[in-house]
PDB file of C-alpha atoms and ligand atoms in Angstrom:
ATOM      1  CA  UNK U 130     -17.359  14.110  -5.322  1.00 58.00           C
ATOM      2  CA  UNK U 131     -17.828  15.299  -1.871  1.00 64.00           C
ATOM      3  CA  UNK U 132     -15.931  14.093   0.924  1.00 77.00           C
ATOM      4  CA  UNK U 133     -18.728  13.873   2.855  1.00 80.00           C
ATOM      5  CA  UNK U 134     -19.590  10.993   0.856  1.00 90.00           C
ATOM      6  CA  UNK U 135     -19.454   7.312   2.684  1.00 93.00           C
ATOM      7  CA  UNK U 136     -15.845   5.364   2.317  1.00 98.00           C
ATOM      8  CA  UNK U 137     -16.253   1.685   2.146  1.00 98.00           C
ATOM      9  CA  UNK U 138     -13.101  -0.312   2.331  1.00 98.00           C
ATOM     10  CA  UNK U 139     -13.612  -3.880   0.894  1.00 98.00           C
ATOM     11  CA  UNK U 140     -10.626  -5.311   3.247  1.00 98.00           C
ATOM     12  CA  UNK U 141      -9.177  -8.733   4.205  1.00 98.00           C
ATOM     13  CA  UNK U 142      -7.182  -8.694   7.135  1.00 98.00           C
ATOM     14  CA  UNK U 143      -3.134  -9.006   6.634  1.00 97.00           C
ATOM     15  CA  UNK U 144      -3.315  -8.418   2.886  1.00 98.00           C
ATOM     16  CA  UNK U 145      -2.112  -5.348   0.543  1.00 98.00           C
ATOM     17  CA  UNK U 146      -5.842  -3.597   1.986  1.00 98.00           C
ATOM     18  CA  UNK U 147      -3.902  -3.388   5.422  1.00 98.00           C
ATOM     19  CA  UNK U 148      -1.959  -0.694   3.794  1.00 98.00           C
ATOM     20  CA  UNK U 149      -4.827   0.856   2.813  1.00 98.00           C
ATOM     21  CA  UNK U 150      -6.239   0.705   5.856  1.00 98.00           C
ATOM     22  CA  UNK U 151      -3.840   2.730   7.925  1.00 98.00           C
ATOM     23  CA  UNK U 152      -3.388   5.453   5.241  1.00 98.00           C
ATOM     24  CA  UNK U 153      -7.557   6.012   6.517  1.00 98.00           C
ATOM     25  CA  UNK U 154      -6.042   5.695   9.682  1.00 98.00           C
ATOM     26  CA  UNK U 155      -3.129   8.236   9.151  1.00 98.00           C
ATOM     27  CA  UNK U 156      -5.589  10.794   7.215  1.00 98.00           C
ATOM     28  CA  UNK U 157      -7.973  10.483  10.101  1.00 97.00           C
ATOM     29  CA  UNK U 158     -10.627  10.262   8.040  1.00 97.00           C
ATOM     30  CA  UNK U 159     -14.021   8.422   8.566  1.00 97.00           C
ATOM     31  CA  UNK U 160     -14.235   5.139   6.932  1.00 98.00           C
ATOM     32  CA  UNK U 161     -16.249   1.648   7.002  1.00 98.00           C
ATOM     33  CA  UNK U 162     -15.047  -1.941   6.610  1.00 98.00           C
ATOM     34  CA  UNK U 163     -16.738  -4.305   4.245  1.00 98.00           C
ATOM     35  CA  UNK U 164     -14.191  -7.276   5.431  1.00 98.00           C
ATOM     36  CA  UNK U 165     -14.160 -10.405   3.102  1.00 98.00           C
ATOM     37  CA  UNK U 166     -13.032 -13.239   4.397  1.00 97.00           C
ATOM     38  CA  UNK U 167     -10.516 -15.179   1.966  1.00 96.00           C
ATOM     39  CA  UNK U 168      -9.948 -18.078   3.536  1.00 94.00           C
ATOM     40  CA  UNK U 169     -13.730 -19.206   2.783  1.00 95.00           C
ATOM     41  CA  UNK U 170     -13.036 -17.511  -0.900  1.00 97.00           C
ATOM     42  CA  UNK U 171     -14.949 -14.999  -0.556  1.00 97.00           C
ATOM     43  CA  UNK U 172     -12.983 -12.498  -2.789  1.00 98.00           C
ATOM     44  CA  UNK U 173     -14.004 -14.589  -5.482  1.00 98.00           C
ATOM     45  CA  UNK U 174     -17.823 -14.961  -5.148  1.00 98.00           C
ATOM     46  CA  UNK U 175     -20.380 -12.972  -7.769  1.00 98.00           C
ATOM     47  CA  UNK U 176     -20.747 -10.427  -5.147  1.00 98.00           C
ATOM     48  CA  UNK U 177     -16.961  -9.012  -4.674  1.00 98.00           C
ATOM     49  CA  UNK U 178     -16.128  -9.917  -8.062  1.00 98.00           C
ATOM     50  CA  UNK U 179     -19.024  -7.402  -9.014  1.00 98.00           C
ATOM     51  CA  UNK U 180     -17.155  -5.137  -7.181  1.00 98.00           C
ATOM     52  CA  UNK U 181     -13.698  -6.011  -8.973  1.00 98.00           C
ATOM     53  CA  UNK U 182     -13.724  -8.271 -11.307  1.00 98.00           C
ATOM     54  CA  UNK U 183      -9.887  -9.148 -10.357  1.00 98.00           C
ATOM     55  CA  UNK U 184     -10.893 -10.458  -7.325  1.00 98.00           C
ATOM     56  CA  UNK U 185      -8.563  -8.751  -5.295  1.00 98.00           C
ATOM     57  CA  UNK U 186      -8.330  -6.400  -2.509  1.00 98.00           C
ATOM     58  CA  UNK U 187      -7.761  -3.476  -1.872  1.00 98.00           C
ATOM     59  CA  UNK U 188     -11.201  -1.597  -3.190  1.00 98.00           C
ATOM     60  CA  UNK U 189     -12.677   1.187  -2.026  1.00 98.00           C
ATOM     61  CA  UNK U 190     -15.837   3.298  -2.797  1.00 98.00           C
ATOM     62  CA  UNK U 191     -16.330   6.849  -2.024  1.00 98.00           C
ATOM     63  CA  UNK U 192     -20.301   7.649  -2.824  1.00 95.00           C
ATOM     64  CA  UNK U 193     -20.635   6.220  -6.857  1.00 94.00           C
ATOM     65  CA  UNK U 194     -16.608   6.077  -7.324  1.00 96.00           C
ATOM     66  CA  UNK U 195     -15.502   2.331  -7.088  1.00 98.00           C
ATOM     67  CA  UNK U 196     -11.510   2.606  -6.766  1.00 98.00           C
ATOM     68  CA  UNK U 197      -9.120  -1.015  -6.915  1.00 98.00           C
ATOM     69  CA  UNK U 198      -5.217  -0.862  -6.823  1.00 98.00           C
ATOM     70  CA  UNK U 199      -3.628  -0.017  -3.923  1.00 98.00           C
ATOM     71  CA  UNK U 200      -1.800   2.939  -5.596  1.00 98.00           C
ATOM     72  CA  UNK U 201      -4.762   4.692  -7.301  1.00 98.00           C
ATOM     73  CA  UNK U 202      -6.705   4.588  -4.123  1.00 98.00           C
ATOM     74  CA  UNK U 203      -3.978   5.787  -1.931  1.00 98.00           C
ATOM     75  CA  UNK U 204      -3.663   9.016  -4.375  1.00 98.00           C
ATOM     76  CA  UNK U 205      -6.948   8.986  -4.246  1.00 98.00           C
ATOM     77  CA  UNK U 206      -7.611   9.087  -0.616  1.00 98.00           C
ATOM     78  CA  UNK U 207      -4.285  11.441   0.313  1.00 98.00           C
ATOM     79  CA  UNK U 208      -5.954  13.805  -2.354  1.00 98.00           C
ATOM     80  CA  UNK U 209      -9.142  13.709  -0.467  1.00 97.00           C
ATOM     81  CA  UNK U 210      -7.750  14.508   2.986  1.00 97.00           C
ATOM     82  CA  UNK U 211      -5.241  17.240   1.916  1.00 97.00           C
ATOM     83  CA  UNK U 212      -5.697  18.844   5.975  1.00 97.00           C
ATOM     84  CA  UNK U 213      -3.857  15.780   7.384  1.00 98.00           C
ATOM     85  CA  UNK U 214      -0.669  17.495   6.062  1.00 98.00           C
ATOM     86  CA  UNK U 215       1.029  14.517   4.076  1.00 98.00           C
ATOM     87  CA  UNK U 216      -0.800  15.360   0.835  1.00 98.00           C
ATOM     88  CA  UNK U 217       1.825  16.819  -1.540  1.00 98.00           C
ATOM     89  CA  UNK U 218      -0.748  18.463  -3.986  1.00 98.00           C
ATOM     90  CA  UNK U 219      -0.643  19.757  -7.168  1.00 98.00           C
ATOM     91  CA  UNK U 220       1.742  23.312  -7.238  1.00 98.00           C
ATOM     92  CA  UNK U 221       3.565  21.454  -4.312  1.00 98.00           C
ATOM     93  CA  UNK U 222       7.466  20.465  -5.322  1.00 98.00           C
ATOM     94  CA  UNK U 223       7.142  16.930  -3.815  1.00 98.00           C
ATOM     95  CA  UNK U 224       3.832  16.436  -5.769  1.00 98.00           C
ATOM     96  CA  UNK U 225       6.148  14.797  -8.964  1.00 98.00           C
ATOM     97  CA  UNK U 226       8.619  12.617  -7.129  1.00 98.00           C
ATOM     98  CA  UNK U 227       5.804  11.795  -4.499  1.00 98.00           C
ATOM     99  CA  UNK U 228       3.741  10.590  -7.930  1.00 98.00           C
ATOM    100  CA  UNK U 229       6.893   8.865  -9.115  1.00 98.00           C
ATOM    101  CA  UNK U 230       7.366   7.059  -5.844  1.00 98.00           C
ATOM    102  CA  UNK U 231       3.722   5.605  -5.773  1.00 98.00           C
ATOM    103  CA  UNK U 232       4.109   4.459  -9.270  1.00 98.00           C
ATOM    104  CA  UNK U 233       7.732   3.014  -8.858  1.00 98.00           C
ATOM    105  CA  UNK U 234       6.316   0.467  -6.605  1.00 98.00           C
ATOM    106  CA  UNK U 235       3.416  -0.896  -8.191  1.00 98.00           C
ATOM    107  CA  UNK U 236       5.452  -0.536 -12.193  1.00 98.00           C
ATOM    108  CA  UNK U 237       8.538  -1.675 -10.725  1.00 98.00           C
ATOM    109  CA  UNK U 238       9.168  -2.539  -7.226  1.00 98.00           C
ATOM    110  CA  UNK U 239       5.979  -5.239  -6.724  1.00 97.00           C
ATOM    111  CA  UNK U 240       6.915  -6.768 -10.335  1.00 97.00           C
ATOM    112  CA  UNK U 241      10.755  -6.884  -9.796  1.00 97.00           C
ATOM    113  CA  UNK U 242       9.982  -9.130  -6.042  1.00 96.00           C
ATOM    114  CA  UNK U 243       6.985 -11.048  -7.228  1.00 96.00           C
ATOM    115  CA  UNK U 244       9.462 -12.527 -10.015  1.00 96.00           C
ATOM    116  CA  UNK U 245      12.032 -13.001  -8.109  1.00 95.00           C
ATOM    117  CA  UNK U 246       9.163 -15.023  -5.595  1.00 94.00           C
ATOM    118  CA  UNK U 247       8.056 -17.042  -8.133  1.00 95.00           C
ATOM    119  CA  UNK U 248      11.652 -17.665  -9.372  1.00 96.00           C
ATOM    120  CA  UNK U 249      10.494 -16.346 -12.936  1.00 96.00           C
ATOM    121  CA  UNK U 250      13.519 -15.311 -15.423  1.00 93.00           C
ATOM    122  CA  UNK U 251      12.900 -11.528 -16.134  1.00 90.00           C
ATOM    123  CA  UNK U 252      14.153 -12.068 -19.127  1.00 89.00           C
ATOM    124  CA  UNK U 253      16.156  -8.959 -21.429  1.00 94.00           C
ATOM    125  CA  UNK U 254      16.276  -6.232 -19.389  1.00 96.00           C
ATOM    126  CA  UNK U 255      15.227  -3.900 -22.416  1.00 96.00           C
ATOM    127  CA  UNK U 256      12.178  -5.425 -22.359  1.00 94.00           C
ATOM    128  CA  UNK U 257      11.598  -5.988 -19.097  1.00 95.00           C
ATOM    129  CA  UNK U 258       9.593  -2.957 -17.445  1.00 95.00           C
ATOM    130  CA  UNK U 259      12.150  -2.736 -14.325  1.00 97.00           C
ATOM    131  CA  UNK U 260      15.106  -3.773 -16.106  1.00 97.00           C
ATOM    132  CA  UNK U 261      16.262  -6.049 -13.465  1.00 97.00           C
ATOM    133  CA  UNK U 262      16.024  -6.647  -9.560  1.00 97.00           C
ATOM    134  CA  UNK U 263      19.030  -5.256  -8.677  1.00 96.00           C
ATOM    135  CA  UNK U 264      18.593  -1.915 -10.184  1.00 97.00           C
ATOM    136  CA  UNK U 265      15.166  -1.242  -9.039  1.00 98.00           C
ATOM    137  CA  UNK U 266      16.382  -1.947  -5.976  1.00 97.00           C
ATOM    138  CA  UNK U 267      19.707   0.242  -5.975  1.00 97.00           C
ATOM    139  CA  UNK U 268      17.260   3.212  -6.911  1.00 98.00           C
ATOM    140  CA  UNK U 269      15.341   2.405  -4.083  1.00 98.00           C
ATOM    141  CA  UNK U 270      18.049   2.089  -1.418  1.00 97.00           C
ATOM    142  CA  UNK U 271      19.526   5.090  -2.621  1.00 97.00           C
ATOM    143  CA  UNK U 272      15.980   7.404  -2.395  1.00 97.00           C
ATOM    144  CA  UNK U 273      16.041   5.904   1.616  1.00 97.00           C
ATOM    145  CA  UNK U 274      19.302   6.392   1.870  1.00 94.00           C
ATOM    146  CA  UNK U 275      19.090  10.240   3.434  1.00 91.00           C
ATOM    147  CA  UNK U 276      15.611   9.785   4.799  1.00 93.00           C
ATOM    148  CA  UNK U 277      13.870   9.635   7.404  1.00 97.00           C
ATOM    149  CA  UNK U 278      11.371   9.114   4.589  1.00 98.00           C
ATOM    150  CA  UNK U 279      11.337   8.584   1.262  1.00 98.00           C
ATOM    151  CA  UNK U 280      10.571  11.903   0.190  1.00 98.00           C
ATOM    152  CA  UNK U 281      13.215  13.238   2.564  1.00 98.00           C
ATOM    153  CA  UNK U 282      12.135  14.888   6.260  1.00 98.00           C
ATOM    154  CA  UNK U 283       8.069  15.163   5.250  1.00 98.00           C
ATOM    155  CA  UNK U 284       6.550  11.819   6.099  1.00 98.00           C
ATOM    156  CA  UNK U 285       3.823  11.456   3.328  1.00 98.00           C
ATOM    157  CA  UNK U 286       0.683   9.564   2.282  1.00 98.00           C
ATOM    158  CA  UNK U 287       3.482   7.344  -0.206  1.00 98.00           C
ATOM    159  CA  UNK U 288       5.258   6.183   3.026  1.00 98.00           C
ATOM    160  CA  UNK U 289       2.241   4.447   4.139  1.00 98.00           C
ATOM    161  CA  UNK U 290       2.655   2.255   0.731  1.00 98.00           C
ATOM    162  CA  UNK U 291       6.423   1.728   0.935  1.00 98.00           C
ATOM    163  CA  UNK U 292       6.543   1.122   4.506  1.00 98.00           C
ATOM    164  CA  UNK U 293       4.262  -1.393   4.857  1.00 98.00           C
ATOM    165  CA  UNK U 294       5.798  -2.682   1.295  1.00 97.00           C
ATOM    166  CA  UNK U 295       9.052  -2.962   3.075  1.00 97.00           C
ATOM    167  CA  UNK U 296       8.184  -4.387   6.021  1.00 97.00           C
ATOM    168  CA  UNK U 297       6.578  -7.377   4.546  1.00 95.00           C
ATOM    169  CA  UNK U 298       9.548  -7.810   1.592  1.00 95.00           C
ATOM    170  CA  UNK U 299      12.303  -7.587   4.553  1.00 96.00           C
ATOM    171  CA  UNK U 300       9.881 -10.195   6.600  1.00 95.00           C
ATOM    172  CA  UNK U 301       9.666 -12.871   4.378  1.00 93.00           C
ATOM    173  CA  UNK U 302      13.182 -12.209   3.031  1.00 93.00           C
ATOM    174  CA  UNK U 303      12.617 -11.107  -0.566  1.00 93.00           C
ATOM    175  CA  UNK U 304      15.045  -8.214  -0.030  1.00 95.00           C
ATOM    176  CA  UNK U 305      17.635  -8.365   2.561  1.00 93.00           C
ATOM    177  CA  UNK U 306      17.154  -5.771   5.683  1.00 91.00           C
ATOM    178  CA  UNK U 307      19.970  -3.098   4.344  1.00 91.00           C
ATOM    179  CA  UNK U 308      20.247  -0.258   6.856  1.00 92.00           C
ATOM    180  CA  UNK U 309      18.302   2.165   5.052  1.00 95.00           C
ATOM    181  CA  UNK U 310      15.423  -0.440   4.922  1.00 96.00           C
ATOM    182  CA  UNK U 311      15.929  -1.873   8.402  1.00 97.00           C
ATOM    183  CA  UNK U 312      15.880   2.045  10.019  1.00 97.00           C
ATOM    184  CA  UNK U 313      12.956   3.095   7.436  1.00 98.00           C
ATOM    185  CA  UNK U 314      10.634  -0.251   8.217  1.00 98.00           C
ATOM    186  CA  UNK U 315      11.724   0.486  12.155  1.00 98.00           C
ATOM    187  CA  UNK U 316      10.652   4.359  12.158  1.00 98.00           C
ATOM    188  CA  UNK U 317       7.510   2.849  10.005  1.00 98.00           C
ATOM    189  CA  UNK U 318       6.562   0.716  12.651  1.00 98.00           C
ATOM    190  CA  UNK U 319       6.690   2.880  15.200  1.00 98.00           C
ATOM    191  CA  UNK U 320       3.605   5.029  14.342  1.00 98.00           C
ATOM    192  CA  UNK U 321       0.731   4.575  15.891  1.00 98.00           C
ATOM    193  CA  UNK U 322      -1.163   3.735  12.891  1.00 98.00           C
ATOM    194  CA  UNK U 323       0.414   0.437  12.405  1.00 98.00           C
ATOM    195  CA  UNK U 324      -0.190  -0.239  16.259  1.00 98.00           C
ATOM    196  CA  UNK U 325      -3.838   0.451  15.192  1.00 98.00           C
ATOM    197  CA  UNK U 326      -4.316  -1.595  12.329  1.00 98.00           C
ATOM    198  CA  UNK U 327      -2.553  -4.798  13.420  1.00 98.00           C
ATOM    199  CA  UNK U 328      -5.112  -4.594  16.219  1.00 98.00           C
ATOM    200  CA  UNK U 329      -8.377  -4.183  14.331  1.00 98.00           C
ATOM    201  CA  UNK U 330      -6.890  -7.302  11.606  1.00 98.00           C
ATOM    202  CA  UNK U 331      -6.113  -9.637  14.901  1.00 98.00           C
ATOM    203  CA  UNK U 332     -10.053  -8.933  15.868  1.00 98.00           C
ATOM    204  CA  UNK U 333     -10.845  -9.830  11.945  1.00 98.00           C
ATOM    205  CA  UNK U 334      -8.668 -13.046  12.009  1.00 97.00           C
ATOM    206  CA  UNK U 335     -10.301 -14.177  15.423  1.00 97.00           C
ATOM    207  CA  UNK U 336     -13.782 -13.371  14.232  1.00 96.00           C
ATOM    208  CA  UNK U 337     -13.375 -14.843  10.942  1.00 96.00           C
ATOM    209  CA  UNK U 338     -11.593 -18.133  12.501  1.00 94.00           C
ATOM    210  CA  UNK U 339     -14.755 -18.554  14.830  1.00 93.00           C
ATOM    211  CA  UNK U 340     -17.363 -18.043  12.145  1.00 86.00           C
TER     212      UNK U 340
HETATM  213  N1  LIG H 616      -2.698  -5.133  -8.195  1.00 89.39           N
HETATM  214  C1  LIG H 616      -3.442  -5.211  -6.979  1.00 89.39           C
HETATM  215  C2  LIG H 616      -2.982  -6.453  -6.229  1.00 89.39           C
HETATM  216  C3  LIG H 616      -3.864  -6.718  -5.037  1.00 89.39           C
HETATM  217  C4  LIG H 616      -3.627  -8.110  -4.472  1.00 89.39           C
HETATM  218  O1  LIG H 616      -2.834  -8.916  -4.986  1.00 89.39           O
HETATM  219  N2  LIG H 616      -4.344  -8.409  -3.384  1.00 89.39           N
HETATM  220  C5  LIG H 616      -4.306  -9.735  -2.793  1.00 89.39           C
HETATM  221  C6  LIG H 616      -4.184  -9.621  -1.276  1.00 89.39           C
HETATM  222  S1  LIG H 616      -2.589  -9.103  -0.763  1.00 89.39           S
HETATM  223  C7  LIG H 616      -5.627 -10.438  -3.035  1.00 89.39           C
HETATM  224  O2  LIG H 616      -6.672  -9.803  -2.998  1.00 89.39           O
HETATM  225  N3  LIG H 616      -5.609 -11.768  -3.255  1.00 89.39           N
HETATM  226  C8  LIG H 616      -6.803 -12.534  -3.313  1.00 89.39           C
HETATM  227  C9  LIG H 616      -6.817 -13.576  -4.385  1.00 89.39           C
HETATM  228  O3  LIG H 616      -6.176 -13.381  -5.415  1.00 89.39           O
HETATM  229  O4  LIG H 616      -7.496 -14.565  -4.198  1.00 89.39           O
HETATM  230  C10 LIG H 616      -3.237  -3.952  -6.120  1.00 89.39           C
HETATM  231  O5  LIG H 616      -2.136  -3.405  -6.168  1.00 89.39           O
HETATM  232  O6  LIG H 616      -4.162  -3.510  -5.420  1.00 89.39           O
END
């Protein structure tokens, strides 16, 4: 698939797709918004749900490739921007751990927090795909602990995921601001992409509030 092809975005402002949105931000790369607006349920009308059937965002499409899940499309879209330099690609040394790291948070990391949300028992930790919270969450804390990022000192396309991540888990308190959280969601929210993003979801919100 060319990258020339058009990159839609199906986006609601201040969800998971706001991650999304500044990794097209950080890869400089051209994209549009189709924004849904969830409030009015929009995400779960024939027309989105035609799109993904889950009803969720993120989604993208990139010419005839439809993409959901935040971590597919963000190896997806790092992989299609390698020039913006924080694409570990194939033949690179990060390019396994940087793999690991995407898939730690959506087979571990997202399941281990939304449990503990929901108050759910985990249940055995044999069968329980992260074990338990506290593990998952050691491994983490340890991966940050050198940084600056989580791959060490090359910021890349898996920060986007994991900072964002982190600054919404330390936010609403489902893991407690540790330094090598606080520091990592601090240097995270000091790029300009973040700056960017907030912005264009406040327009969203606004717009979507007066429609
Ligand atoms: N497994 C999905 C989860 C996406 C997800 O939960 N998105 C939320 C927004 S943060 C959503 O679209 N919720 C709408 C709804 O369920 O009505 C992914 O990782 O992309």
């Amino acid at each position: 698939m060319p990258v020339t092809q058009p990159i839609t975005l199906f986006h609601a402002p201040q969800t998971r797709s706001s991650g999304t949105l500044a990794l097209l931000e950080e890869l400089e790369a051209p994209y549009d918004l189709h924004v849904l607006n969830m409030k009015s349920g929009e995400q779960r009308q024939p027309a989105y749900l035609a799109v993904n059937p889950m009803g969720k965002v993120p989604a993208i499409r990139h010419g005839d490739a439809l993409v959901t899940e935040q971590v597919a499309i963000g190896i997806y879209l790092a992989d299609l921007f390698p020039e913006a330099g924080i694409t570990p690609m194939i033949g690179d040394a990060l390019r396994g751990p940087y793999l690991r790291w995407y898939v730690f948070y959506a087979a571990c990391c997202e399941p281990a927090l939304v449990d503990k949300a929901m108050k759910r028992e985990p249940g055995n930790i044999g069968m329980t795909p992260y074990g338990d919270l506290p593990t998952t969450l050691g491994t983490l804390t340890a991966q940050l602990r050198d940084g600056p990022w989580l791959l060490g000192d090359r910021f890349t396309a898996v920060d986007v995921l994991w900072g964002t991540a982190l600054t919404w888990m330390t936010g609403f308190g489902l893991v407690d601001a540790v330094a090598p959280f606080k520091t990592y969601v601090e240097r995270w929210n000091a790029r300009p992409s973040v700056a960017r993003v907030a912005r264009i979801d406040a327009d969203l919100l606004k717009a979507q509030a007066n429609s």
